mmCIF file of C-alpha atoms in Angstrom:
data_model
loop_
_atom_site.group_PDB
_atom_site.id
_atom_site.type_symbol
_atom_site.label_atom_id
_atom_site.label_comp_id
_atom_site.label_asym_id
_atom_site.label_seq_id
_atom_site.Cartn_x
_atom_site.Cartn_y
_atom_site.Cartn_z
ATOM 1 C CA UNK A 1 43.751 -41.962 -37.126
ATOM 2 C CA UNK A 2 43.130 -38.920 -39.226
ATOM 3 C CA UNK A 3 40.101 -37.574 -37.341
ATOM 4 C CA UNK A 4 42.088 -37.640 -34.104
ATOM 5 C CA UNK A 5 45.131 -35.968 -35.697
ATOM 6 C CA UNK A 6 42.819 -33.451 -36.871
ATOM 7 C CA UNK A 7 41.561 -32.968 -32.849
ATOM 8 C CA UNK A 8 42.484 -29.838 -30.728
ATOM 9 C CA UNK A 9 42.167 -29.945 -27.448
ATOM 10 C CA UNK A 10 40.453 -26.462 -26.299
ATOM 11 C CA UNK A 11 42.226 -23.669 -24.315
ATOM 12 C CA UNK A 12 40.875 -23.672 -20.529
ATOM 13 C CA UNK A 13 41.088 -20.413 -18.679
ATOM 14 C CA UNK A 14 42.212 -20.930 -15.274
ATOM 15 C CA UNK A 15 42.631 -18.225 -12.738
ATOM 16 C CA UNK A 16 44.461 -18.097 -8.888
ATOM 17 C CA UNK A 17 43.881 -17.350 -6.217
ATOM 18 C CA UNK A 18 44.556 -16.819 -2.327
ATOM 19 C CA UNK A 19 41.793 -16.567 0.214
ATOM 20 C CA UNK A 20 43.647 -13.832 2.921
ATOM 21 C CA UNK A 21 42.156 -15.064 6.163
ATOM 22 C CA UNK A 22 43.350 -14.164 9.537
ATOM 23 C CA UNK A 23 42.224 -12.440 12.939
ATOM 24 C CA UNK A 24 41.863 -8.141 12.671
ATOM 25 C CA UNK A 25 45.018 -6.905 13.292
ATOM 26 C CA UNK A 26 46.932 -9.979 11.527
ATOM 27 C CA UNK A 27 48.193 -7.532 8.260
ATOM 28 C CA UNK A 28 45.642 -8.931 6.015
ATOM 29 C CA UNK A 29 44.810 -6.047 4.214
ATOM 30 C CA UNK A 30 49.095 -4.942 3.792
ATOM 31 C CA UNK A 31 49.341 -8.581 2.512
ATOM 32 C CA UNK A 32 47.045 -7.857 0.093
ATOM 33 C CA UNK A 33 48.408 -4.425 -1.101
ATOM 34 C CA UNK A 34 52.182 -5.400 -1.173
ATOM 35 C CA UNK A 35 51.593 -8.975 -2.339
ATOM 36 C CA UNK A 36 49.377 -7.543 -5.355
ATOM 37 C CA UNK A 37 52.460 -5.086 -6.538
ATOM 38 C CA UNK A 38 54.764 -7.726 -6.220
ATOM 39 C CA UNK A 39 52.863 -9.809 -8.504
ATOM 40 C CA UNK A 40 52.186 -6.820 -11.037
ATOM 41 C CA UNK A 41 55.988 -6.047 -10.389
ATOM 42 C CA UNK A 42 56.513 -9.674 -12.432
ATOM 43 C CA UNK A 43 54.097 -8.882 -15.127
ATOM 44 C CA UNK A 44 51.468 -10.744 -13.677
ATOM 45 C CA UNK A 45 47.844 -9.435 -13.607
ATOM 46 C CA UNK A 46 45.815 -9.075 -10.115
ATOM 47 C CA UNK A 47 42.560 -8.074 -9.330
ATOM 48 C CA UNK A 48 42.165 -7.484 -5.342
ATOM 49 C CA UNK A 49 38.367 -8.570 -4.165
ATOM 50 C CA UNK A 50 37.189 -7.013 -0.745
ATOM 51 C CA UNK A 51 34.988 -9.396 0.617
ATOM 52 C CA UNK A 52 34.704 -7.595 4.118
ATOM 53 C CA UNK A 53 31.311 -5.381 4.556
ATOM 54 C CA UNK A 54 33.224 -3.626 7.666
ATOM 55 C CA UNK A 55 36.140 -2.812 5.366
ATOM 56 C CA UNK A 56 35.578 1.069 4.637
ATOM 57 C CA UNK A 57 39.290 2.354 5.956
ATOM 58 C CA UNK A 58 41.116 0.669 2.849
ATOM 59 C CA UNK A 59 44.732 1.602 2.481
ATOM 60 C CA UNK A 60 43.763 0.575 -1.693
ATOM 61 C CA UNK A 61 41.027 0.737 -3.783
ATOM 62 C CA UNK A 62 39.544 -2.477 -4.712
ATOM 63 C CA UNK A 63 39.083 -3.882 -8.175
ATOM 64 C CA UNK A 64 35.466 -5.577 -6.597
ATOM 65 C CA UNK A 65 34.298 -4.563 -3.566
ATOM 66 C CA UNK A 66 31.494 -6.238 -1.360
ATOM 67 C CA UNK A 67 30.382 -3.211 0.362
ATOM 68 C CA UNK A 68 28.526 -1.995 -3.292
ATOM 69 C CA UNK A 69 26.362 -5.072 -3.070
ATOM 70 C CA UNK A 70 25.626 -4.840 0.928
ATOM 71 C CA UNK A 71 27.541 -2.836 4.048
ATOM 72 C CA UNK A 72 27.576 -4.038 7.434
ATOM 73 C CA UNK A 73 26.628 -0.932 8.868
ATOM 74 C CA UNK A 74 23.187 -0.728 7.219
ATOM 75 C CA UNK A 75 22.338 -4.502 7.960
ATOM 76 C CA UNK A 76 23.161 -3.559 11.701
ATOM 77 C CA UNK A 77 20.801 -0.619 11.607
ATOM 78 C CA UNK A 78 17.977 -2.108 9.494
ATOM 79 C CA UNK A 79 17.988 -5.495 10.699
ATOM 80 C CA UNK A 80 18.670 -4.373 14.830
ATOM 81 C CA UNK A 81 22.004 -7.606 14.578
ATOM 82 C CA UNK A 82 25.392 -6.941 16.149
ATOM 83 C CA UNK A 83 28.005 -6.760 14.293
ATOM 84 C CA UNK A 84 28.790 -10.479 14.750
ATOM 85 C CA UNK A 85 25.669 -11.124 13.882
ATOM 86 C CA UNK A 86 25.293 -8.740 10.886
ATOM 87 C CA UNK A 87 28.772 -10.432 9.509
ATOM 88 C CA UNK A 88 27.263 -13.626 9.286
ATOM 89 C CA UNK A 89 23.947 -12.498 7.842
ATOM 90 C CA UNK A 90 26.181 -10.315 4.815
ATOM 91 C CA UNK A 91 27.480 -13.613 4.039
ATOM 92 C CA UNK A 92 24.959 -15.564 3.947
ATOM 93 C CA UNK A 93 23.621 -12.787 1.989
ATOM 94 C CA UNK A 94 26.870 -13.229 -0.699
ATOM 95 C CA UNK A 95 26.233 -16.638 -0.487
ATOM 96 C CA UNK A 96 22.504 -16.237 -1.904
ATOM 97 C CA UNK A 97 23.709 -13.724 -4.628
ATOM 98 C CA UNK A 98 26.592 -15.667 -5.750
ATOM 99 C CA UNK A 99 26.071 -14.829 -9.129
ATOM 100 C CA UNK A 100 26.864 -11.159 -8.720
ATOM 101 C CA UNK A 101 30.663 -11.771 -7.017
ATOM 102 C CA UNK A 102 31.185 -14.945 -10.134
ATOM 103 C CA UNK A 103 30.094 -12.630 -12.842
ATOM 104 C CA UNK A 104 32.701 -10.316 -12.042
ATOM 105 C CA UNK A 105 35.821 -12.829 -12.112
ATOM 106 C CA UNK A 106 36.849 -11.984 -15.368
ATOM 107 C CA UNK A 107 40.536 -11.841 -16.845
ATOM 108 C CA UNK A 108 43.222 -12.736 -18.863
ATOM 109 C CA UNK A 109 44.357 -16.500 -18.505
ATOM 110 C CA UNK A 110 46.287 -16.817 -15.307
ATOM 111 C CA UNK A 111 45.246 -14.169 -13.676
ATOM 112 C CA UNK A 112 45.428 -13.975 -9.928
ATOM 113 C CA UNK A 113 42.603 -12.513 -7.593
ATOM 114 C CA UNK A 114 43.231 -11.384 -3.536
ATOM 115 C CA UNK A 115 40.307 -12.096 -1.698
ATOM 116 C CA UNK A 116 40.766 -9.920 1.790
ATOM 117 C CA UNK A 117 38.026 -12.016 4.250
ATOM 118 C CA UNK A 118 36.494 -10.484 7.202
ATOM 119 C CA UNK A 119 38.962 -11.151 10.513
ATOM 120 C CA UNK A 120 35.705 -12.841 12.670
ATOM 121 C CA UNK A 121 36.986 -16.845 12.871
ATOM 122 C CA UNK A 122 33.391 -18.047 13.187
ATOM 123 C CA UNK A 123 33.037 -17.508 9.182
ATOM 124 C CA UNK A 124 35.469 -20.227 8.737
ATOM 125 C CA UNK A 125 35.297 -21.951 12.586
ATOM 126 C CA UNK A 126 32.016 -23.308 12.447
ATOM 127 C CA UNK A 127 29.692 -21.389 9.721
ATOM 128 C CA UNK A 128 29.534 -22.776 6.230
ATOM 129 C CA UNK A 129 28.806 -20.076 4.165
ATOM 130 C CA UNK A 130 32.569 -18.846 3.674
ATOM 131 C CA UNK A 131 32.878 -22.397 2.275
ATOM 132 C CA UNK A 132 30.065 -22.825 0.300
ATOM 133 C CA UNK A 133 31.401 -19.420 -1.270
ATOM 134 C CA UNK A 134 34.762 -20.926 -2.092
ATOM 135 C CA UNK A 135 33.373 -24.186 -3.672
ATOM 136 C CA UNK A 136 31.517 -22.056 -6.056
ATOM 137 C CA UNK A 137 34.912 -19.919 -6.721
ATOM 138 C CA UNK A 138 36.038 -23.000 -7.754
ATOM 139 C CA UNK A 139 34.018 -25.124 -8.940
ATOM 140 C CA UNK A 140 32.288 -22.401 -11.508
ATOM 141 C CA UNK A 141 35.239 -19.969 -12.226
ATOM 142 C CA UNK A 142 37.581 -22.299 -13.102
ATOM 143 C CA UNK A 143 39.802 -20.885 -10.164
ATOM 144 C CA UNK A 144 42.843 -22.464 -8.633
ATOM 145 C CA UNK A 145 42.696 -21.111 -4.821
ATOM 146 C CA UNK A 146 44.769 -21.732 -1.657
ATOM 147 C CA UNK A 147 44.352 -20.035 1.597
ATOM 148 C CA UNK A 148 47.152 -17.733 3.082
ATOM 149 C CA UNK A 149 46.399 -17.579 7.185
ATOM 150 C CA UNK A 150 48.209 -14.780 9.158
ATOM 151 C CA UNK A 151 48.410 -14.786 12.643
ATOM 152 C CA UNK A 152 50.079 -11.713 14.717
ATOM 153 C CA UNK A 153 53.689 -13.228 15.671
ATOM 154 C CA UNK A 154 53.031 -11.961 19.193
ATOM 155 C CA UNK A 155 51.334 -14.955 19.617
ATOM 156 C CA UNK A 156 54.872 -16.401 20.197
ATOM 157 C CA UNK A 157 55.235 -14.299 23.337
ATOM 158 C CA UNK A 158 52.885 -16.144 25.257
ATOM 159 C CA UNK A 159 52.112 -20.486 25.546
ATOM 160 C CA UNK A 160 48.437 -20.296 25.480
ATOM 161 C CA UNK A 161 48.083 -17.529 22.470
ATOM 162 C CA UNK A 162 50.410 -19.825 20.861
ATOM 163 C CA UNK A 163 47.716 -22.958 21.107
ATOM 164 C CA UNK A 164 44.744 -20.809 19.985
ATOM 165 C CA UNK A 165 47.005 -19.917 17.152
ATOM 166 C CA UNK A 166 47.061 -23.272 16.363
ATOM 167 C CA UNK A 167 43.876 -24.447 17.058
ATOM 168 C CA UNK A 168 42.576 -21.596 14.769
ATOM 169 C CA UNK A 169 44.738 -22.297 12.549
ATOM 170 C CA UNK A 170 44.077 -26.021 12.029
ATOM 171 C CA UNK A 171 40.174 -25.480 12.194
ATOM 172 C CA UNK A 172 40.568 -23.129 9.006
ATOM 173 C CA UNK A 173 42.552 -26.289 7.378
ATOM 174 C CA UNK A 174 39.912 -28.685 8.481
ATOM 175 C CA UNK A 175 37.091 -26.618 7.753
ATOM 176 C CA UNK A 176 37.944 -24.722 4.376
ATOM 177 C CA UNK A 177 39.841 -27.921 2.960
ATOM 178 C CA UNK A 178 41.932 -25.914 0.657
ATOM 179 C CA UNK A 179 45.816 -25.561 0.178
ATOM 180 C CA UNK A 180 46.622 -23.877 3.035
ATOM 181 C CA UNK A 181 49.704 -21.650 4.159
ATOM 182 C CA UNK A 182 50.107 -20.179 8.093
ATOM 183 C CA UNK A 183 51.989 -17.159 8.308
ATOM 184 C CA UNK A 184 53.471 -15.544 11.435
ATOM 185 C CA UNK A 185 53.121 -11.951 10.188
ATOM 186 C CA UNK A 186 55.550 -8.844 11.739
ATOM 187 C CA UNK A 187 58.476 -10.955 11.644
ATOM 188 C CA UNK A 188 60.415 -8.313 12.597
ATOM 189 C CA UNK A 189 59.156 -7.310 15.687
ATOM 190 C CA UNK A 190 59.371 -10.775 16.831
ATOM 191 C CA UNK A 191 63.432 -10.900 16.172
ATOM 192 C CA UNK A 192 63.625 -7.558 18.355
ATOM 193 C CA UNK A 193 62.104 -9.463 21.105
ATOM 194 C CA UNK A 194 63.798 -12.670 20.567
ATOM 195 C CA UNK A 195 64.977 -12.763 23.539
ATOM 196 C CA UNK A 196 61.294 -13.188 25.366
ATOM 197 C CA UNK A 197 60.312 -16.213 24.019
ATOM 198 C CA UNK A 198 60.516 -19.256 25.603
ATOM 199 C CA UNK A 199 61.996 -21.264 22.641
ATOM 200 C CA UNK A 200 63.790 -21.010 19.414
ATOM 201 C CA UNK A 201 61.817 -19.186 16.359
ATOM 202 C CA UNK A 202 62.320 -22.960 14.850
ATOM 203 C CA UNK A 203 59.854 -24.479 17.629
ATOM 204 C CA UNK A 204 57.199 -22.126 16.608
ATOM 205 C CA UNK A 205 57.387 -22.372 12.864
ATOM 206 C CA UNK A 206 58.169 -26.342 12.434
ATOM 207 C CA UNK A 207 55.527 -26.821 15.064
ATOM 208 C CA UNK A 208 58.006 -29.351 16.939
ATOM 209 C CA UNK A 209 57.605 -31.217 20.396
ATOM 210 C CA UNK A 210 54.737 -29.494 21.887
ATOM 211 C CA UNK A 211 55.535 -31.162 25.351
ATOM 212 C CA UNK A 212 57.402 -28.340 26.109
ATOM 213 C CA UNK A 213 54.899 -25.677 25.722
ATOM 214 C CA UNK A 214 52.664 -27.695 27.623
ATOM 215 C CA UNK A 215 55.280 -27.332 30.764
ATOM 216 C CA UNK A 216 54.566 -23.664 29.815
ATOM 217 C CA UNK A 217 51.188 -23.779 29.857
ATOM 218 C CA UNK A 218 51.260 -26.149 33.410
ATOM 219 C CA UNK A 219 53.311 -23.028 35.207
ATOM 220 C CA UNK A 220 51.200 -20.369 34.547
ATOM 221 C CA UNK A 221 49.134 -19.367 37.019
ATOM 222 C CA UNK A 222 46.197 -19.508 35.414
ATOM 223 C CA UNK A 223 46.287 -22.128 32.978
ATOM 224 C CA UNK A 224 47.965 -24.127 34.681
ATOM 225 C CA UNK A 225 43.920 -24.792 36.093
ATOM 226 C CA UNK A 226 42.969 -26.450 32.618
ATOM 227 C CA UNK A 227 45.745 -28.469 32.804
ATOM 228 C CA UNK A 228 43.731 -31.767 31.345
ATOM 229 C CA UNK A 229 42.192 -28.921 28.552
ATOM 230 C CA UNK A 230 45.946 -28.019 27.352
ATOM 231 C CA UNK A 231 46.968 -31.468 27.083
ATOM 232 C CA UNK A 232 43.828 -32.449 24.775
ATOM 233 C CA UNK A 233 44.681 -29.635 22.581
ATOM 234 C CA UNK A 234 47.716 -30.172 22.347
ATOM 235 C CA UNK A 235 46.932 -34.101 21.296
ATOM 236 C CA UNK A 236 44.648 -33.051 18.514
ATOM 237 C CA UNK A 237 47.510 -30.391 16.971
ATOM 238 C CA UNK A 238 49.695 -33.480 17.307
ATOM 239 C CA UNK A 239 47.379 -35.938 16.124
ATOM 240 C CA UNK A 240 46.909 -34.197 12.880
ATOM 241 C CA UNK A 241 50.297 -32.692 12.806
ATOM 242 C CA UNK A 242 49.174 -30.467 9.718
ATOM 243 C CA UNK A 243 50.487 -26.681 11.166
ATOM 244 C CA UNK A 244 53.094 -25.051 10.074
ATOM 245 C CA UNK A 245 54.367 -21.442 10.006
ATOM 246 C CA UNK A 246 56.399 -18.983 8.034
ATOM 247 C CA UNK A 247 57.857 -15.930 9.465
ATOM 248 C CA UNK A 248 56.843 -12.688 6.832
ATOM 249 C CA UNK A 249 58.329 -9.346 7.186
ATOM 250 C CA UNK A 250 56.177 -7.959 4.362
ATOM 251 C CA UNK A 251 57.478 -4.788 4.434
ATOM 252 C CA UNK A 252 60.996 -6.555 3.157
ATOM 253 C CA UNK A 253 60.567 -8.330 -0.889
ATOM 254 C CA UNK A 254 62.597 -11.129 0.436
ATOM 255 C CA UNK A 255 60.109 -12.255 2.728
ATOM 256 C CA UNK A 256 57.765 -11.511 0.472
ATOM 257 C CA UNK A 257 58.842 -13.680 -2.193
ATOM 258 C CA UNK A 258 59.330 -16.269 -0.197
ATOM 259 C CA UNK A 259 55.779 -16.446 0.525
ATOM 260 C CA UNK A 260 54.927 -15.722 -3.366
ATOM 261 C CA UNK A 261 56.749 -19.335 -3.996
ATOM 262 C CA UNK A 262 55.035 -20.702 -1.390
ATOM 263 C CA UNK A 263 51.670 -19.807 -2.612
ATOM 264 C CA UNK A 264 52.303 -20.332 -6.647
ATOM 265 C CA UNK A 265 53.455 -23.860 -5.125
ATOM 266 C CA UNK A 266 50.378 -24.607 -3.227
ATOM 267 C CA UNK A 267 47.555 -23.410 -5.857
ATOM 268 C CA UNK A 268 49.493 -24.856 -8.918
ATOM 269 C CA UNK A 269 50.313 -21.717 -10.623
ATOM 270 C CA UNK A 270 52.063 -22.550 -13.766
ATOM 271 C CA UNK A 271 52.951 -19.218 -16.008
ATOM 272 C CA UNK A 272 50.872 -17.773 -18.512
ATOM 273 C CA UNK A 273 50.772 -18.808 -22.236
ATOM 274 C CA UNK A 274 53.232 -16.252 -23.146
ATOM 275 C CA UNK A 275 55.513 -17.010 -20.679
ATOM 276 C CA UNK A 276 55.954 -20.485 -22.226
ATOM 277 C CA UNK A 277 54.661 -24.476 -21.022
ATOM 278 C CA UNK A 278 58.330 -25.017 -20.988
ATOM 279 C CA UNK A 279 58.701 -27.774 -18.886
ATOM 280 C CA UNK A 280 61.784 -26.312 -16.678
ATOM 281 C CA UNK A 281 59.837 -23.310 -15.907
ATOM 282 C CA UNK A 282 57.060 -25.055 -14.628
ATOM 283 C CA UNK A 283 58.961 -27.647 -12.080
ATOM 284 C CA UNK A 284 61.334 -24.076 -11.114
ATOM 285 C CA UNK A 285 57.574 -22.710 -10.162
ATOM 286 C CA UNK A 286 56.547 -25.889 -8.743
ATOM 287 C CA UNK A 287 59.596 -26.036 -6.761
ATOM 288 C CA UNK A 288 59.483 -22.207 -5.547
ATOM 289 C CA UNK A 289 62.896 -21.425 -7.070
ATOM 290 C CA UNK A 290 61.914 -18.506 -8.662
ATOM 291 C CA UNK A 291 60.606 -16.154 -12.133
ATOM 292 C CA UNK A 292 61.724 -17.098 -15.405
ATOM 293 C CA UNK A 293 64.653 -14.900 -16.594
ATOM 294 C CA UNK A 294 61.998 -12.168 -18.443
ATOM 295 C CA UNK A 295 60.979 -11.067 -14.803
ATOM 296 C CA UNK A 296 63.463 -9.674 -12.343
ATOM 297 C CA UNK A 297 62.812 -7.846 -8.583
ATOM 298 C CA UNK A 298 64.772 -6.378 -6.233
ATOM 299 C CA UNK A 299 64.841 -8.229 -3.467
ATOM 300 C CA UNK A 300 67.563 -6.076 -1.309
#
């Protein structure tokens, strides 16, 4: 009884993070620059990874960047690919010299790393390196990950940008099989235009009846052609009923923190060791209510 008195379990580092996928034009890289000073605004510490090799107009500098192990623009020369084509081959390229991106992840215990992803959906549609990348985040660094998917809230305007939307969106959770929050980004916008949309801002981010957009779809002149397409689509979002959105201003800390306790929810985050193991600060993380009393933000 002794000799297991005398045992200790040993400390486990464990980091976060959030895979920042999305289409170009979605806000990735803004999420990734506000969301980081948020976090640092609450004492955490974040480490921003650029994982795009087309990236080189950053609005930051990043803590680990892709582009010093290989740039899209010199595969496309040397290699005679497209870009598409030079995308995939820089990943595949990541995925061979894995060890250079893992021996990087290095921090204090809980910290949290951004990884802004290349916008081109095949990487995560139908191409398995992206994923083989992520199962080595976490299987070797010890990392706690869930994916944060923005899509352009314009995509509300119209029926059939709305179904791509969420056919996109529920590939990436199929395919990627992580923790996954959808984001309608440039919330604002959207409320200045409420008035074009065919439904309530409710429909689009609880996902409800889709029946109705497929009357949508049926009256437009041109897909109403497909009509037997937009009705199998529709079946499989149904059928799976797995997407869901959240409007995000991020230029407003409200909506920002709203998202923050969505995330810490989804990849587990529970505070660092000096922040305490207190029990009630983990289930107020777990349930998104918000920092323990040593942190405070302005939210107005």
């Amino acid at each position: 009884m002794s000799a297991m008195t005398n045992k200790r379990f040993k400390p486990t580092q464990t980091f976060y993070g959030q895979l920042v996928l999305g289409p170009p034009g979605a806000g990735k890289t803004t999420y990734c620059i506000k969301m980081s000073d948020m976090l640092k605004t609450l004492g955490r510490q974040v480490i921003i990874v650029n994982l795009d090799p087309a990236n080189d107009t950053m609005n930051y500098k990043p803590d680990i960047d892709i582009r010093e192990l290989i740039v899209l623009e010199e595969v496309m020369e040397q290699i005679d690919l497209g870009p598409n084509g030079a995308l995939l081959y820089c990943m595949e390229y990541l995925e061979s010299n894995i060890d250079w991106l893992l021996n990087q992840l290095h921090g204090d215990n809980g910290t949290t790393f951004l990884f802004d992803l290349p916008g081109q959906v095949e990487l995560y549609c139908h191409h398995k390196s992206l994923s083989n990348i992520v199962s080595k985040l976490t299987n070797v660094s010890n990392m706690l990950l869930c994916v944060v998917h923005l899509i352009d809230s314009h995509h509300c305007s119209d029926a059939g940008k709305f179904i791509a939307a969420l056919m996109l969106s529920l590939s990436a959770m199929l395919n990627i099989g992580l923790p996954h929050i959808n984001l309608l980004t440039k919330s604002d916008l959207l409320k200045k235009h409420y008035e074009k949309l065919n439904f309530s801002l409710d429909f689009y981010t609880e996902v409800l009846d889709l029946n109705y957009l497929l009357d949508c779809l049926n009256c437009d002149n041109f897909t109403n052609k497909y009509k037997k397409l937009n009705s199998a689509f529709i079946s499989i979002i149904e059928d799976y009923s797995l997407v869901t959105f959240q409007l995000v201003n991020m230029m407003n800390e409200k909506s920002l923190a709203s998202v923050k306790n969505l995330v810490d929810k989804a990849n587990g985050y529970v505070f660092k060791t000096e922040e305490g193991r207190h029990i009630n600060s983990m289930l107020a993380c777990a349930m998104g209510v918000g920092e323990p009393a040593n942190f405070t933000v302005d939210l107005e």
